[in-house]
Amino acid sequence: MAISRQKKEEVVKDLKTAFNTAKIVIFTDFKGVGVKSMTNLRKKVREAGGKYVVAKKTLINIALKDKKLDIINPLELDGQIGIAFGDTDLVSTSKAIYEIQKEGGMLKVLNGIMAGKVLDAEEVVQFAQLPTREVLLAQVVHSIKSPISGFVNVLRGNIQGLILTLKAIGE
């Protein structure tokens, strides 16, 4: 059954809004993905602070051209196109897509857009394998703290050595 013109305009409007607010956009081929897996995919992407949308390639193309993001032509992409929009951060949405891809194997990452730059499938996977923001911050804090802790331990060692020497002399 054909979609009415009004419904198509609404879909294009929603896509434009999503392209505006997203920090990362990931194009996937969901051909062969079952209903249960698709529901799980949408749930995981939503939990990661994004959303997963399925639309016709022509409507996606119109939305991209209107937003001056025609660096990707969805008409040239293979398969049935689904788009994951990451609204909160760059890593969590790509992580959710990557996890689903590993589990089922039918979902295929095609490419993505981040900050106006096209990402190929390998770059999207690299983003997915990055640690979360909290883990990265913890690693930075640890790397700043380690030299200071080492310095304090060296100073403490000298003082303890002096105290032990004086104690030995006193006995």
Coordinates of C-alpha atoms in Angstrom, one line a residue:
M1 CA 0.0 0.0 0.0
A2 CA 1.4 3.4 -1.0
I3 CA 2.1 6.1 1.6
S4 CA 0.2 9.3 1.2
R5 CA 2.1 12.5 0.3
Q6 CA 1.2 14.0 3.7
K7 CA 2.7 11.0 5.5
K8 CA 5.9 11.2 3.3
E9 CA 6.3 14.9 4.1
E10 CA 5.9 14.0 7.8
V11 CA 8.6 11.3 7.6
V12 CA 11.0 13.7 5.8
K13 CA 10.3 16.4 8.4
D14 CA 11.1 13.8 11.2
L15 CA 14.3 12.7 9.4
K16 CA 15.5 16.3 9.0
T17 CA 14.9 17.0 12.7
A18 CA 16.8 13.8 13.6
F19 CA 19.7 14.6 11.3
N20 CA 19.9 18.1 13.0
T21 CA 20.0 16.8 16.5
A22 CA 22.1 13.7 16.1
K23 CA 25.8 13.7 17.0
I24 CA 26.4 10.5 15.0
V25 CA 24.3 8.9 12.3
I26 CA 24.8 5.2 11.4
F27 CA 23.3 3.7 8.2
T28 CA 22.6 0.0 8.4
D29 CA 21.2 -2.8 6.2
F30 CA 18.6 -4.7 8.2
K31 CA 17.7 -7.2 5.4
G32 CA 17.0 -10.6 7.1
V33 CA 16.6 -9.2 10.6
G34 CA 13.5 -10.6 12.3
V35 CA 10.9 -8.7 14.1
K36 CA 12.2 -9.9 17.5
S37 CA 15.7 -8.8 16.7
M38 CA 14.5 -5.5 15.3
T39 CA 12.5 -4.8 18.5
N40 CA 15.6 -5.6 20.5
L41 CA 17.7 -3.4 18.3
R42 CA 15.4 -0.4 18.7
K43 CA 15.3 -1.0 22.5
K44 CA 19.1 -1.1 22.8
V45 CA 19.5 2.0 20.7
R46 CA 16.9 3.8 22.7
E47 CA 18.6 2.8 26.0
A48 CA 21.9 4.2 24.5
G49 CA 20.2 7.6 24.1
G50 CA 19.4 7.4 20.4
K51 CA 16.7 6.1 18.0
Y52 CA 16.5 3.7 15.1
V53 CA 14.4 4.6 12.1
V54 CA 13.4 2.7 9.0
A55 CA 12.4 4.8 6.0
K56 CA 12.4 4.6 2.2
K57 CA 15.7 5.5 0.5
T58 CA 14.1 8.3 -1.5
L59 CA 12.7 10.0 1.6
I60 CA 16.1 9.7 3.3
N61 CA 17.8 11.2 0.2
I62 CA 15.3 14.2 0.3
A63 CA 16.0 14.8 4.0
L64 CA 19.8 14.6 3.5
K65 CA 19.7 17.0 0.5
D66 CA 17.5 19.5 2.3
K67 CA 20.0 19.5 5.3
K68 CA 23.0 19.9 3.0
L69 CA 24.2 16.4 4.1
D70 CA 24.2 14.9 0.6
I71 CA 27.7 13.5 1.1
I72 CA 26.0 10.1 1.3
N73 CA 23.5 9.0 -1.4
P74 CA 21.2 6.4 0.2
L75 CA 20.0 5.4 -3.2
E76 CA 23.4 3.9 -3.8
L77 CA 23.5 1.9 -0.6
D78 CA 22.7 -1.8 -0.8
G79 CA 19.8 -3.5 1.1
Q80 CA 17.0 -2.1 3.2
I81 CA 18.2 1.0 5.0
G82 CA 17.7 1.7 8.7
I83 CA 19.3 4.7 10.4
A84 CA 20.5 4.9 14.0
F85 CA 20.7 8.4 15.3
G86 CA 22.9 9.0 18.3
D87 CA 21.7 12.0 20.3
T88 CA 23.7 11.7 23.5
D89 CA 27.2 10.8 22.6
L90 CA 29.3 9.3 19.8
V91 CA 30.1 5.9 21.4
S92 CA 26.9 4.5 23.0
T93 CA 24.8 4.3 19.9
S94 CA 27.5 2.7 17.8
K95 CA 28.2 0.3 20.7
A96 CA 24.5 -0.7 20.7
I97 CA 24.5 -1.3 16.9
Y98 CA 27.8 -3.2 17.1
E99 CA 26.4 -5.5 19.9
I100 CA 23.3 -6.4 17.9
Q101 CA 25.5 -7.0 14.8
K102 CA 27.7 -9.4 16.8
E103 CA 24.7 -11.2 18.3
G104 CA 22.5 -11.8 15.3
G105 CA 24.9 -11.3 12.4
M106 CA 22.1 -10.2 10.0
L107 CA 22.4 -6.5 10.7
K108 CA 25.2 -4.9 8.6
V109 CA 26.7 -1.5 9.2
L110 CA 27.1 0.4 5.9
N111 CA 28.5 3.7 6.9
G112 CA 27.8 6.8 9.0
I113 CA 28.0 10.6 9.4
M114 CA 29.7 12.4 12.2
A115 CA 30.3 16.1 12.3
G116 CA 29.7 16.3 8.5
K117 CA 32.3 13.6 7.8
V118 CA 31.5 10.3 6.2
L119 CA 32.5 7.2 8.3
D120 CA 33.0 3.9 6.7
A121 CA 31.8 0.7 8.4
E122 CA 35.2 0.0 10.0
E123 CA 35.3 3.5 11.6
V124 CA 31.9 3.0 13.1
V125 CA 33.1 -0.3 14.6
Q126 CA 36.2 1.5 16.0
F127 CA 33.9 4.0 17.7
A128 CA 31.9 1.1 19.1
Q129 CA 35.0 -0.5 20.6
L130 CA 36.0 2.7 22.4
P131 CA 35.4 2.8 26.2
T132 CA 32.6 4.9 27.5
R133 CA 33.1 8.5 28.5
E134 CA 33.2 7.6 32.2
V135 CA 35.9 4.9 31.7
L136 CA 38.0 7.4 29.6
L137 CA 37.7 10.0 32.3
A138 CA 38.7 7.5 35.0
Q139 CA 41.7 6.5 32.9
V140 CA 42.8 10.2 32.5
V141 CA 42.4 10.8 36.3
H142 CA 44.4 7.6 37.0
S143 CA 47.2 8.7 34.6
I144 CA 47.3 12.1 36.3
K145 CA 47.2 10.7 39.8
S146 CA 49.9 7.9 39.3
P147 CA 53.0 10.1 39.1
I148 CA 51.9 12.2 42.1
S149 CA 51.3 9.0 44.1
G150 CA 54.7 7.7 43.1
F151 CA 56.4 10.9 44.2
V152 CA 54.6 10.8 47.5
N153 CA 55.7 7.2 48.1
V154 CA 59.3 8.1 47.3
L155 CA 59.2 10.9 49.8
R156 CA 57.6 8.7 52.4
G157 CA 60.2 6.0 51.8
N158 CA 63.0 8.4 52.5
I159 CA 61.4 9.6 55.7
Q160 CA 60.6 6.0 56.8
G161 CA 64.2 5.0 56.1
L162 CA 65.5 7.9 58.3
I163 CA 63.1 7.0 61.1
L164 CA 64.1 3.3 61.0
T165 CA 67.7 4.2 61.0
L166 CA 67.3 6.5 64.0
K167 CA 65.2 3.9 65.8
A168 CA 68.0 1.3 65.2
I169 CA 70.6 3.7 66.5
G170 CA 68.5 4.3 69.6
E171 CA 68.2 0.6 70.4

